[in-house]
mmCIF file of C-alpha atoms and ligand atoms in Angstrom:
data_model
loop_
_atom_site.group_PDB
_atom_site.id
_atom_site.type_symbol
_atom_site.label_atom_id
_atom_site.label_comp_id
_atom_site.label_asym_id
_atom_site.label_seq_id
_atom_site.Cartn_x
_atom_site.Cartn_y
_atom_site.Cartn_z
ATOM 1 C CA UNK A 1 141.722 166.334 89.546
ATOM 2 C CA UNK A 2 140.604 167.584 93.039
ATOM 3 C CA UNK A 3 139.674 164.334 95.399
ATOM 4 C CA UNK A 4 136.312 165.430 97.114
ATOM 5 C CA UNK A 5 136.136 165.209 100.817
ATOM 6 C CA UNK A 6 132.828 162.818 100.943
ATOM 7 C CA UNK A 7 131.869 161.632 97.251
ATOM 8 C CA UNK A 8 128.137 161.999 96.967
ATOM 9 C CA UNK A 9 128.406 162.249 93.735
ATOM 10 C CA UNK A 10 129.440 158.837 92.255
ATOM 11 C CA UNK A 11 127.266 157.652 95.184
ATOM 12 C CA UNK A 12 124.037 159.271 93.579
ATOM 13 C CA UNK A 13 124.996 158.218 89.869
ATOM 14 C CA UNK A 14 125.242 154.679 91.103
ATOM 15 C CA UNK A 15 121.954 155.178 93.098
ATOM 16 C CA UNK A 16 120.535 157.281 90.835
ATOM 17 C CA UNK A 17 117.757 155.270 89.262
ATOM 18 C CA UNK A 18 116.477 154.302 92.886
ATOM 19 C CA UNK A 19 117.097 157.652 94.435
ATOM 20 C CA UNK A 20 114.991 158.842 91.494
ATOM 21 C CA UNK A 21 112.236 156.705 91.650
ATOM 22 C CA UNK A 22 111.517 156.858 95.893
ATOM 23 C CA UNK A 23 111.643 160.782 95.246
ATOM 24 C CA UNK A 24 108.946 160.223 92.286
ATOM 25 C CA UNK A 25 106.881 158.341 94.211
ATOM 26 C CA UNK A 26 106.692 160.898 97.151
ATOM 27 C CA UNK A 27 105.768 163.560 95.001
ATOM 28 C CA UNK A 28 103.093 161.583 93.253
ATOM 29 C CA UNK A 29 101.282 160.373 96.796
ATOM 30 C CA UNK A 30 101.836 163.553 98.244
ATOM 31 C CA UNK A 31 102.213 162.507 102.103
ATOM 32 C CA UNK A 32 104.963 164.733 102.504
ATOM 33 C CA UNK A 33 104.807 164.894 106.261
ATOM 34 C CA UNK A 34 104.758 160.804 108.005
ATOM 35 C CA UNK A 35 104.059 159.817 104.939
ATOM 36 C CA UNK A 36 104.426 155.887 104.648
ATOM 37 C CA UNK A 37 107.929 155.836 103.478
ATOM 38 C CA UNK A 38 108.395 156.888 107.228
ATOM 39 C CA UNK A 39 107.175 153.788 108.386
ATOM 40 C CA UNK A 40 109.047 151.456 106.224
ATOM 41 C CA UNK A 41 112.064 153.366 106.849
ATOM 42 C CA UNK A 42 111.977 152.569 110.518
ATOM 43 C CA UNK A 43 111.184 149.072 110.292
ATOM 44 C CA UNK A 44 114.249 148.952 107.929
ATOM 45 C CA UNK A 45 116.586 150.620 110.228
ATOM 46 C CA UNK A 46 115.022 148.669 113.319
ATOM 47 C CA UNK A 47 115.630 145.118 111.339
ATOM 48 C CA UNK A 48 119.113 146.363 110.757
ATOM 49 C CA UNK A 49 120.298 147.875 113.663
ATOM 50 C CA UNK A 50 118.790 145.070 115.839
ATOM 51 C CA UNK A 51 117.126 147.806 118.125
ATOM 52 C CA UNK A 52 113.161 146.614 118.537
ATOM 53 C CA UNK A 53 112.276 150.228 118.063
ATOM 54 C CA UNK A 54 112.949 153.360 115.785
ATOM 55 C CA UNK A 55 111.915 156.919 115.621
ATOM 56 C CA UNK A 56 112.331 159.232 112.613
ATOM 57 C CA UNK A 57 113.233 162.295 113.342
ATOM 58 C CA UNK A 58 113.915 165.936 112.007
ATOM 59 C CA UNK A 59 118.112 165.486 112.691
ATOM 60 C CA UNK A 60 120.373 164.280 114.570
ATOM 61 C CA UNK A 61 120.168 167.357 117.203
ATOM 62 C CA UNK A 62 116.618 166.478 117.344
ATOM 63 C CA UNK A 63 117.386 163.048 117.860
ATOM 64 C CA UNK A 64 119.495 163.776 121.100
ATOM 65 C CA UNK A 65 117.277 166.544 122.476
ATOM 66 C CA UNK A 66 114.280 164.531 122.177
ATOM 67 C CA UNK A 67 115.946 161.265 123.714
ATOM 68 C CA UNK A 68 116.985 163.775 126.623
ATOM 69 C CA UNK A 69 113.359 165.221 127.347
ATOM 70 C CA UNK A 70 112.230 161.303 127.000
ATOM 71 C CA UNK A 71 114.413 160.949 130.524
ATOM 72 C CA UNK A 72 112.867 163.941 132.192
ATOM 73 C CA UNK A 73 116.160 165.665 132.312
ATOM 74 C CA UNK A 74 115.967 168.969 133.846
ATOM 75 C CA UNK A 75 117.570 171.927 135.571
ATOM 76 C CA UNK A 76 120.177 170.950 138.113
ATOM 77 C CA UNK A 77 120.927 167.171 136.714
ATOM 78 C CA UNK A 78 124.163 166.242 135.626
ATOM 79 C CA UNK A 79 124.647 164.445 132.536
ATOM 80 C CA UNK A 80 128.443 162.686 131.708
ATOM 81 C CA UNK A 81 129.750 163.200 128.470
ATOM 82 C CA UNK A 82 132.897 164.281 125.970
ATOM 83 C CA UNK A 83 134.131 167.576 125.152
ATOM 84 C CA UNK A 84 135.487 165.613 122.178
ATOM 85 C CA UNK A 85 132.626 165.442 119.702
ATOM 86 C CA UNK A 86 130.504 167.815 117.371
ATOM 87 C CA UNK A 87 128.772 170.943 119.641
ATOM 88 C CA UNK A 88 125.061 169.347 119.599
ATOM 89 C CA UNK A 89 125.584 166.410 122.255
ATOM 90 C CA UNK A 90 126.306 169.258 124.351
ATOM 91 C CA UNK A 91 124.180 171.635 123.631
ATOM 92 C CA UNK A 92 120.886 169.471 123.676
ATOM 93 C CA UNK A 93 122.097 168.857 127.807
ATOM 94 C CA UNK A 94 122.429 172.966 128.248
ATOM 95 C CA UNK A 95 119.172 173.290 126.265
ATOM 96 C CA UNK A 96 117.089 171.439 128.961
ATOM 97 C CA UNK A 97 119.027 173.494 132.226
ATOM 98 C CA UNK A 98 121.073 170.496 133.082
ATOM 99 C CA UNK A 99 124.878 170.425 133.460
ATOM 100 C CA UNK A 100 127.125 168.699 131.024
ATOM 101 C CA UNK A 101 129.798 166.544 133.399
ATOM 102 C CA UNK A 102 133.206 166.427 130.922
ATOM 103 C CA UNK A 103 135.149 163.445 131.353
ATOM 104 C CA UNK A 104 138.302 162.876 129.154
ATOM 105 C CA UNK A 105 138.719 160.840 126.035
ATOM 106 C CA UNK A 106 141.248 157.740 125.340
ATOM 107 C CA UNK A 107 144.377 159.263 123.298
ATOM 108 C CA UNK A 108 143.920 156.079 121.096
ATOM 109 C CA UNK A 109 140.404 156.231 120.169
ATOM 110 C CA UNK A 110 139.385 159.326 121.090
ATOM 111 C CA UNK A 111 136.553 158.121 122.636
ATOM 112 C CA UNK A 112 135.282 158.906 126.172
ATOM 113 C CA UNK A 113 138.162 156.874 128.587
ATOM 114 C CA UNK A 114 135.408 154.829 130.099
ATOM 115 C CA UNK A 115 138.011 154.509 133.144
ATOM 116 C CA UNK A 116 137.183 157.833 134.614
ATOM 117 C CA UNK A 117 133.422 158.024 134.165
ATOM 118 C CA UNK A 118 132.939 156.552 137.487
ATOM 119 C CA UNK A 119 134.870 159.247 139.641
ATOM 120 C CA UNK A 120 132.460 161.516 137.797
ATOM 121 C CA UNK A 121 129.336 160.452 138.820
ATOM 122 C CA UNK A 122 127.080 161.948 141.658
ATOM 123 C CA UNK A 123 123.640 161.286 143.305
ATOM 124 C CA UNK A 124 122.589 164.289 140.497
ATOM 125 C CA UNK A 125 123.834 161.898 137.123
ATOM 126 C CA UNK A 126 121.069 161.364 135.269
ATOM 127 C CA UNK A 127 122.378 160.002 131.696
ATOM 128 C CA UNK A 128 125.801 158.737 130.314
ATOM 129 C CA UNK A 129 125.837 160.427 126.646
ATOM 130 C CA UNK A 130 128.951 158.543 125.208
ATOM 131 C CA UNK A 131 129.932 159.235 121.377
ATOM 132 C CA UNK A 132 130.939 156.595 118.883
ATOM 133 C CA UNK A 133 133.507 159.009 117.727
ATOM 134 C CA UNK A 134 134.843 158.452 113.874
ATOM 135 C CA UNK A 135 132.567 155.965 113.403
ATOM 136 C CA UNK A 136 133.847 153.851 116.158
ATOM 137 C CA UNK A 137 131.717 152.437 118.940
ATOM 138 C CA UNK A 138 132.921 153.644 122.395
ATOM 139 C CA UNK A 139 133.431 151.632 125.331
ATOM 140 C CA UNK A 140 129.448 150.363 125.591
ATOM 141 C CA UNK A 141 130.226 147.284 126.964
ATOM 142 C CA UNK A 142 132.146 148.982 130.218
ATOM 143 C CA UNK A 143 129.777 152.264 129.842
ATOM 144 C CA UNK A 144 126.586 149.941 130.742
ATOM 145 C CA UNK A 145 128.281 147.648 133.271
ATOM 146 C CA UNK A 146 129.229 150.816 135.218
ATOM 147 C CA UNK A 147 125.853 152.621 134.439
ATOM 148 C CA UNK A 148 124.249 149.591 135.538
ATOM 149 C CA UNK A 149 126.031 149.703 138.524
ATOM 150 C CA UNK A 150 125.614 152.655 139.799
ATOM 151 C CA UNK A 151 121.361 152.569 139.847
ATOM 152 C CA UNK A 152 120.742 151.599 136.209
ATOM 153 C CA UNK A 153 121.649 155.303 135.096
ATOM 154 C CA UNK A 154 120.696 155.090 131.612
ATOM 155 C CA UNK A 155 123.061 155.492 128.726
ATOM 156 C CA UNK A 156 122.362 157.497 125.450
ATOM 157 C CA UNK A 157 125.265 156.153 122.243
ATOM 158 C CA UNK A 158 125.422 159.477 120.418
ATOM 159 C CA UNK A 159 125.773 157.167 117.257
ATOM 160 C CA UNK A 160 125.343 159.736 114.647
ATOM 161 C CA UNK A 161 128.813 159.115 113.275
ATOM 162 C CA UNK A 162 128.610 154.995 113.921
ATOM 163 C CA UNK A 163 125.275 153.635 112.016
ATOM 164 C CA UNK A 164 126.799 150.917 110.607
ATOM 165 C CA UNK A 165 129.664 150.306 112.950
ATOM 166 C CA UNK A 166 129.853 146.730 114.688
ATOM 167 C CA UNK A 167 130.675 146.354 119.051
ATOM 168 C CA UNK A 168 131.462 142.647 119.361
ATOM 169 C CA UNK A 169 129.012 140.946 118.070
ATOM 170 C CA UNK A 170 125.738 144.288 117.932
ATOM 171 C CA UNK A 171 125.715 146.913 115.817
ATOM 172 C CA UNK A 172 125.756 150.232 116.822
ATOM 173 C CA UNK A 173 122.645 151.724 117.792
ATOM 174 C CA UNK A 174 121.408 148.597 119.484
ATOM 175 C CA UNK A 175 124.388 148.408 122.659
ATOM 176 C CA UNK A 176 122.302 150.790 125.041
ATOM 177 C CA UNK A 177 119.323 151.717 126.129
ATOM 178 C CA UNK A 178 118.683 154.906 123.753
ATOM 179 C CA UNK A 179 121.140 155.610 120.620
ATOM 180 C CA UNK A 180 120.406 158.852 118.102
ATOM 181 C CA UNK A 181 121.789 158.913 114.577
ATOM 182 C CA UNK A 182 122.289 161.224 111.878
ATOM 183 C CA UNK A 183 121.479 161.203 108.335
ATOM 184 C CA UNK A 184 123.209 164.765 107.438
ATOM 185 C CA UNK A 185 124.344 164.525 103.862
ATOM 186 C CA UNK A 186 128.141 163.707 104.872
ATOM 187 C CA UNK A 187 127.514 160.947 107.371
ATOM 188 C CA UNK A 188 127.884 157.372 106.593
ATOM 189 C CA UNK A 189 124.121 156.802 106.022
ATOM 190 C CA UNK A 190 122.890 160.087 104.741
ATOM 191 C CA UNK A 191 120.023 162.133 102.744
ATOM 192 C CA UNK A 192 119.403 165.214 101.302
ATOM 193 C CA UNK A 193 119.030 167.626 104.294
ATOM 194 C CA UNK A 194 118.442 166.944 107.542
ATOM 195 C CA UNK A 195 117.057 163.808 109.058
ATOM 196 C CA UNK A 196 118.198 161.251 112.387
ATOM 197 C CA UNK A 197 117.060 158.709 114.061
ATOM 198 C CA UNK A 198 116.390 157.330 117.953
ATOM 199 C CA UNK A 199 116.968 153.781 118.666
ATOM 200 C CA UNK A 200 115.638 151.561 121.831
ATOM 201 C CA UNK A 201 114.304 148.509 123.318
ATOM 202 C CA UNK A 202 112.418 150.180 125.597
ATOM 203 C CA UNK A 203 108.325 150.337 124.832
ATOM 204 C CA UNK A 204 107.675 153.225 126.990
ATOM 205 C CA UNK A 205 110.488 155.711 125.766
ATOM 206 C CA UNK A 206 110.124 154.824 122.307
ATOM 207 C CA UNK A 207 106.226 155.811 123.093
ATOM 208 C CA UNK A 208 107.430 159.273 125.082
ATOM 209 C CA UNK A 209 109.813 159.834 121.826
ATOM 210 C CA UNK A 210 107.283 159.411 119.717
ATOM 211 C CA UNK A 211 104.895 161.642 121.718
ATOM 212 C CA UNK A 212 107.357 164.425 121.924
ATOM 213 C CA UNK A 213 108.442 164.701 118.004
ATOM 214 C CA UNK A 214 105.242 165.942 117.448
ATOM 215 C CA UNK A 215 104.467 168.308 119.579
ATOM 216 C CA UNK A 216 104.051 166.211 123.076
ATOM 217 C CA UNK A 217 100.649 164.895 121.436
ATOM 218 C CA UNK A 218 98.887 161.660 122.131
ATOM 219 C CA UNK A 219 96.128 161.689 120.227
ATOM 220 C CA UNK A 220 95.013 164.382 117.934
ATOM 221 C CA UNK A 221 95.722 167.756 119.290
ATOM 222 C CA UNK A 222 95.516 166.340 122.696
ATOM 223 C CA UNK A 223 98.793 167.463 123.912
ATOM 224 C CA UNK A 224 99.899 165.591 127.204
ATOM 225 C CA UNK A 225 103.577 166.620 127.506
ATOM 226 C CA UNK A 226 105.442 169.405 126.145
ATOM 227 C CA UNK A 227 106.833 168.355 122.460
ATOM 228 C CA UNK A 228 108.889 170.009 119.639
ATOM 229 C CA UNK A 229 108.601 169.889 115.979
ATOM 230 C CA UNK A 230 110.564 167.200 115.309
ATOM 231 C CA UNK A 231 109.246 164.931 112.471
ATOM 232 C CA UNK A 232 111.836 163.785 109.326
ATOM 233 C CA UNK A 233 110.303 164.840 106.144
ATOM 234 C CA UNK A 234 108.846 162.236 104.248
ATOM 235 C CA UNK A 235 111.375 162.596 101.237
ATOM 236 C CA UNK A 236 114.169 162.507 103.269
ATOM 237 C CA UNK A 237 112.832 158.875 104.504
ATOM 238 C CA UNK A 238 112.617 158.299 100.484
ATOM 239 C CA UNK A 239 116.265 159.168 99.838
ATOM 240 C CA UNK A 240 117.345 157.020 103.071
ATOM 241 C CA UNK A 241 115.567 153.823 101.826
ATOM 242 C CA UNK A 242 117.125 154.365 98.462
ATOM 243 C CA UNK A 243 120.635 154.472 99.942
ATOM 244 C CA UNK A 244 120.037 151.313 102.320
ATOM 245 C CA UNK A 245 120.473 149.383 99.003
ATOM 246 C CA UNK A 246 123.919 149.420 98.724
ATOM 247 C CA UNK A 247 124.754 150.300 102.593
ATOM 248 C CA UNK A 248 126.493 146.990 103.069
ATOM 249 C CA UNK A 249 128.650 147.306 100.356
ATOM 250 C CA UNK A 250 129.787 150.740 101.540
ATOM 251 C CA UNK A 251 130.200 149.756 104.785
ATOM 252 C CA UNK A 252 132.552 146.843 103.536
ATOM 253 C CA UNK A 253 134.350 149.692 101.254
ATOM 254 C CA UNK A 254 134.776 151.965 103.959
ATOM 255 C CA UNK A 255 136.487 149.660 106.445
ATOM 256 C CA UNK A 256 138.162 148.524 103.263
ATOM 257 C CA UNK A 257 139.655 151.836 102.726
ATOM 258 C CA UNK A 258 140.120 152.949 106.257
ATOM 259 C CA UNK A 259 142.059 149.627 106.753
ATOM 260 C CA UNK A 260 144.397 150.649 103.666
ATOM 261 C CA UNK A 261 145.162 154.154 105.149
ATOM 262 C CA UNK A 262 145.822 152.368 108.189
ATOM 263 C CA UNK A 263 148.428 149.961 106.494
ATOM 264 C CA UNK A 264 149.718 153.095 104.851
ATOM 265 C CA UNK A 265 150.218 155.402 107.639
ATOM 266 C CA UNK A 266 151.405 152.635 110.106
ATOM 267 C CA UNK A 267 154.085 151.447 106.931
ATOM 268 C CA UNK A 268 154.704 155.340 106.982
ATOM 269 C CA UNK A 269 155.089 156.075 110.250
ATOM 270 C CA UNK A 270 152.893 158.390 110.762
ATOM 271 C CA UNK A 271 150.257 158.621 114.167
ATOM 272 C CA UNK A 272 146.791 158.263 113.562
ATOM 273 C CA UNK A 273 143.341 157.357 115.857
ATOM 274 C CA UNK A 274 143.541 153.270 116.144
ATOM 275 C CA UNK A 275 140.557 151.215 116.403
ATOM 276 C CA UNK A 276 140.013 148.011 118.848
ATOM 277 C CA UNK A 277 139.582 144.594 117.925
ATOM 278 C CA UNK A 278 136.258 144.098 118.961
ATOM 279 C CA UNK A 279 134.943 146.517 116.962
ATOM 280 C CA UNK A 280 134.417 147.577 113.627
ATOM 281 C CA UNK A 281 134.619 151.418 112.314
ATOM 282 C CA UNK A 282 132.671 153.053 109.940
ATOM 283 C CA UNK A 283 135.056 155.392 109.822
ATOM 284 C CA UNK A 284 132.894 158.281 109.082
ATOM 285 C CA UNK A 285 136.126 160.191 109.223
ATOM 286 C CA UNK A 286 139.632 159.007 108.761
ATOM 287 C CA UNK A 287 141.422 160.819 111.143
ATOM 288 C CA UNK A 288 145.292 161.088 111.762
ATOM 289 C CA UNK A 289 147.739 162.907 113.905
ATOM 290 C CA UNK A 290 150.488 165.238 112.698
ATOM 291 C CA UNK A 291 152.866 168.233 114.449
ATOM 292 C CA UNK A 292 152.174 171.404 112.870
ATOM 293 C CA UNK A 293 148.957 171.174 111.359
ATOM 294 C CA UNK A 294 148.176 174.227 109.956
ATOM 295 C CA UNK A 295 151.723 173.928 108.033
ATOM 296 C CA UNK A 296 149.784 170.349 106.613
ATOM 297 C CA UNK A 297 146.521 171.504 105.679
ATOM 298 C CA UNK A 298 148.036 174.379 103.417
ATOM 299 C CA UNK A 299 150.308 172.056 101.954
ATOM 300 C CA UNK A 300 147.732 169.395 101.073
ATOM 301 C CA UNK A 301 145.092 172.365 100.092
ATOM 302 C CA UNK A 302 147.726 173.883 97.153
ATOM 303 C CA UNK A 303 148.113 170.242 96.127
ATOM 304 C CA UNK A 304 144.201 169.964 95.911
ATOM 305 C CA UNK A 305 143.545 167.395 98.703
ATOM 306 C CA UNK A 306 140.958 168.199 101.021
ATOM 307 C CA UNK A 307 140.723 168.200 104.910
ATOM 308 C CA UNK A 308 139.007 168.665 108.124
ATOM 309 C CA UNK A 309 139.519 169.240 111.950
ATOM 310 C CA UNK A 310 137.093 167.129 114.012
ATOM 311 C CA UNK A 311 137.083 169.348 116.398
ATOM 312 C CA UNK A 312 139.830 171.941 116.839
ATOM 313 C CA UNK A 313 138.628 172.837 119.888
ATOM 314 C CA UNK A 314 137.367 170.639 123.014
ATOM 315 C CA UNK A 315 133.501 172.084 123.943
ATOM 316 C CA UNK A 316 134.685 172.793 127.209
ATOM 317 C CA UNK A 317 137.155 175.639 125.719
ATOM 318 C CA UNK A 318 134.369 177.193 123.837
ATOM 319 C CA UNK A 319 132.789 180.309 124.581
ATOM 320 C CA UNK A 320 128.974 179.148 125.210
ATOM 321 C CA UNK A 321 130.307 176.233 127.603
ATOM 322 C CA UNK A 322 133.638 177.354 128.752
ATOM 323 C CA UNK A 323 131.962 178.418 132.438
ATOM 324 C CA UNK A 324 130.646 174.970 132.408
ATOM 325 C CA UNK A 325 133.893 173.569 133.108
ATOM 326 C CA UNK A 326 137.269 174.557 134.859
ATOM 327 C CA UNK A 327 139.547 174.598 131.668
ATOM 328 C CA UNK A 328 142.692 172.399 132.368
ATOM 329 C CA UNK A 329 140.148 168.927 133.047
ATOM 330 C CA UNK A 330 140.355 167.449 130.089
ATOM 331 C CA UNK A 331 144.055 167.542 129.093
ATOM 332 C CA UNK A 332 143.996 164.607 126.192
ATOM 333 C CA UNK A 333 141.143 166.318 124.668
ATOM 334 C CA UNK A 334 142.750 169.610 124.264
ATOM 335 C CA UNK A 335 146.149 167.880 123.029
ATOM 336 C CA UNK A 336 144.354 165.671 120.120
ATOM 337 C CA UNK A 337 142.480 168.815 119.271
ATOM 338 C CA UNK A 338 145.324 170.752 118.455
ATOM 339 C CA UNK A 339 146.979 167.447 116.603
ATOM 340 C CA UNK A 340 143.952 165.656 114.629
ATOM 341 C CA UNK A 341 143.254 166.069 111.180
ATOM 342 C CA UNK A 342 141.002 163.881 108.789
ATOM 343 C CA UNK A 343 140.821 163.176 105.378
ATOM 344 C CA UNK A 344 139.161 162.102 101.813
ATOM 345 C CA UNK A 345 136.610 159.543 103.309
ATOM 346 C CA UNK A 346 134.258 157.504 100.897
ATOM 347 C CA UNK A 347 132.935 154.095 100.056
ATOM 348 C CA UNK A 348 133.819 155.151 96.594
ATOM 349 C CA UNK A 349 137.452 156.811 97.090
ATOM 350 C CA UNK A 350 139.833 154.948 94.821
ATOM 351 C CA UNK A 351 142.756 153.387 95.661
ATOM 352 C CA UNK A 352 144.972 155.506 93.394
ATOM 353 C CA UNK A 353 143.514 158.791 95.125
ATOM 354 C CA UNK A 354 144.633 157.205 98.509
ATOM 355 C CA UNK A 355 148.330 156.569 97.460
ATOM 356 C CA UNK A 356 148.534 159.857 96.078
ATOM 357 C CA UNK A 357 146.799 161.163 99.638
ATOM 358 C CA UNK A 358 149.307 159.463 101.804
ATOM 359 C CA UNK A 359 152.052 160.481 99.241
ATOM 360 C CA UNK A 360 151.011 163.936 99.477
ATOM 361 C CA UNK A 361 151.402 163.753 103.375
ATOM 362 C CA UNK A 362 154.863 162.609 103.990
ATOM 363 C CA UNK A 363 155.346 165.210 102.010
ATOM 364 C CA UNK A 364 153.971 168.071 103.588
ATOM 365 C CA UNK A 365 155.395 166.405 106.697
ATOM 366 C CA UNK A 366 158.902 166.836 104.910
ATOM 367 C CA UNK A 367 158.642 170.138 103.826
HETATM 368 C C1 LIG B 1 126.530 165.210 113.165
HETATM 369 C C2 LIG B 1 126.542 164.986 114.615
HETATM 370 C C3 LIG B 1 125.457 165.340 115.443
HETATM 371 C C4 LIG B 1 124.282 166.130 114.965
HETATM 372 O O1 LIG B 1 123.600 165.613 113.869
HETATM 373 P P1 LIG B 1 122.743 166.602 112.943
HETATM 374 O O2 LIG B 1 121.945 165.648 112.107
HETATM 375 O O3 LIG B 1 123.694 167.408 112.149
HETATM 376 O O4 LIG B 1 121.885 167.424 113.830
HETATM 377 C C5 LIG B 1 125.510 165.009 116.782
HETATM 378 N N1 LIG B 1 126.574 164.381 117.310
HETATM 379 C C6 LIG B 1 127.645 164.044 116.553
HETATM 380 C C7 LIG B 1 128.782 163.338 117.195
HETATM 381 C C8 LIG B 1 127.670 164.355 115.189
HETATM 382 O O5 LIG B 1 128.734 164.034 114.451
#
């Protein structure tokens, strides 16, 4: 039988009854837009995350965008980030005129090196966008203390891989001054469509977010700042609240299971990214390192195992931001993209599907 990539499915039959019954209730009180499960769901995630503040919104993209405009960002600032991560943490910076800064990510980690952020910055840096990549948390701790001093430039955790995920002794979400999550289907807390969240202590950004997912308004059609449409639907908010039941027990199975690959691949020999001590992964993708890829993934896709590149190319080597950038400045970025390659990744894989995973890749390596 074919492993799936992410398992939603066992998930929903063992949330089923809950997931059921929030969707139920939605239809039957009919608030589909900031309806109250909106509410509830962001005093839930603010309780958890630790965060004193949090804003529903329509995705993760949103989530980013909106945190952005909350700063003011505009044409000709600069804003430091990774090439290494999914295309919207870059795209929300080009979106508002500014200029995406690249700086190079730790081979271990693959999160931005935090070492050589500070060569990068300029009297036009206006945000530090680091990305808890693979569920990881980045460097925060370093991140602030050289945001801090360099004229309290604030720092946005693109998080939308790392709810969940412990730095020292704070989850993820709260180590910064703004974070944005996801809650796309495949991430570790997801719905049904598209959702995300903005974290932050701050009163009077969480106030400007607010303002700006709908529509820049501060009172009824009183519209003091330019907005977007950027509410999450009420039934999303429905699904997420269902799922936050058994959150903690995925979050134990998944560093469970990503601790188990570890064992495996270390026992095998075989490179993969490495986490820190101080932190714990959500590992929203398991992600290891092999020569000839391509050779892999066939091999493990005619044995009916699934797999994924995050990312197979660096965002500075694309075609929409490959001006941004002179091409040869990120040289670890470019190296793990052409190396990385994740796999089956669930709070519900079994153990037997993971042997017979690992199996299956010392044996494509052999081939
Ligand atoms: C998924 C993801 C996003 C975007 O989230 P959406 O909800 O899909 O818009 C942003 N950044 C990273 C790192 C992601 O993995």
């Amino acid at each position: 039988m074919s492993i799936p990539f992410v398992d939603l499915k066992t998930q929903y039959e063992a949330l089923k009854t809950q997931i059921n019954a929030r969707i139920q209730t939605v239809l039957e009180h009919g608030k589909y837009i900031m309806g109250p499960e909106v509410k509830e769901l962001e005093d839930r995630l603010s309780i958890y995350s630790g965060a004193k503040h949090c804003i529903t919104v329509a995705s993760g993209t949103e989530a980013l965008l909106i945190s952005l405009m909350a700063l003011e960002i505009k044409p000709g600032d600069e804003v430091i980030t990774t090439p290494f991560t999914f295309v919207a943490t870059v795209e929300v910076i080009v979106l508002l005129g500014a200029k995406p800064v690249f700086v190079d990510i730790d081979p271990d980690t693959c999160n931005i090196d935090a070492a050589l952020i500070a060569a990068k910055i300029t009297k036009r840096t206006r945000a530090i966008v680091p990305v808890s990549l693979y569920g990881q948390p980045a460097d925060m701790e370093e991140i602030n203390r050289i945001a801090s001093q360099h004229g309290n430039i604030p720092v946005i955790e693109d998080a939308a891989q790392s709810f969940g995920a412990k730095y020292q002794n704070r989850k993820s979400c709260n180590l910064s001054t703004i974070a944005c999550t996801s809650f796309f289907p495949s991430k570790p807390l997801g719905c049904y469509g598209d959702g995300g969240a903005i974290f932050t202590d701050d009163d009077e950004i969480a106030q400007t977010c607010r303002e700006i997912r709908v529509h820049g308004q501060s009172k009824r059609y009183i519209h003091t700042r330019v907005g977007v449409g950027g509410r999450m639907d009420t039934l999303q908010c429905a699904v997420v609240l269902a799922k936050l039941d058994r959150f903690d027990w995925e979050v134990e199975r998944r560093i469970e299971i990503g601790q188990r690959y570890n064992d495996l691949f270390d026992r095998a020999g075989i490179d993969r990214v490495k986490q820190r001590p101080d932190r714990s992964s959500v590992f929203a993708q398991y992600t290891i390192r092999v020569p000839q890829r391509e050779k892999v993934q066939t091999y493990l896709n005619n044995v009916d195992i699934p797999s994924a590149v995050h990312y197979p190319v660096p965002l500075n080597e694309q075609p929409a931001y490959r001006h941004l950038c002179c091409s040869d400045c990120t040289p670890i970025s470019m190296q793990q993209s052409q190396q990385v390659i994740s796999l089956p990744m669930s709070a519900d894989l079994a153990e037997t599907d993971q042997f017979r995973i690992v199996r299956e890749l010392q044996a494509a390596l052999q081939a």
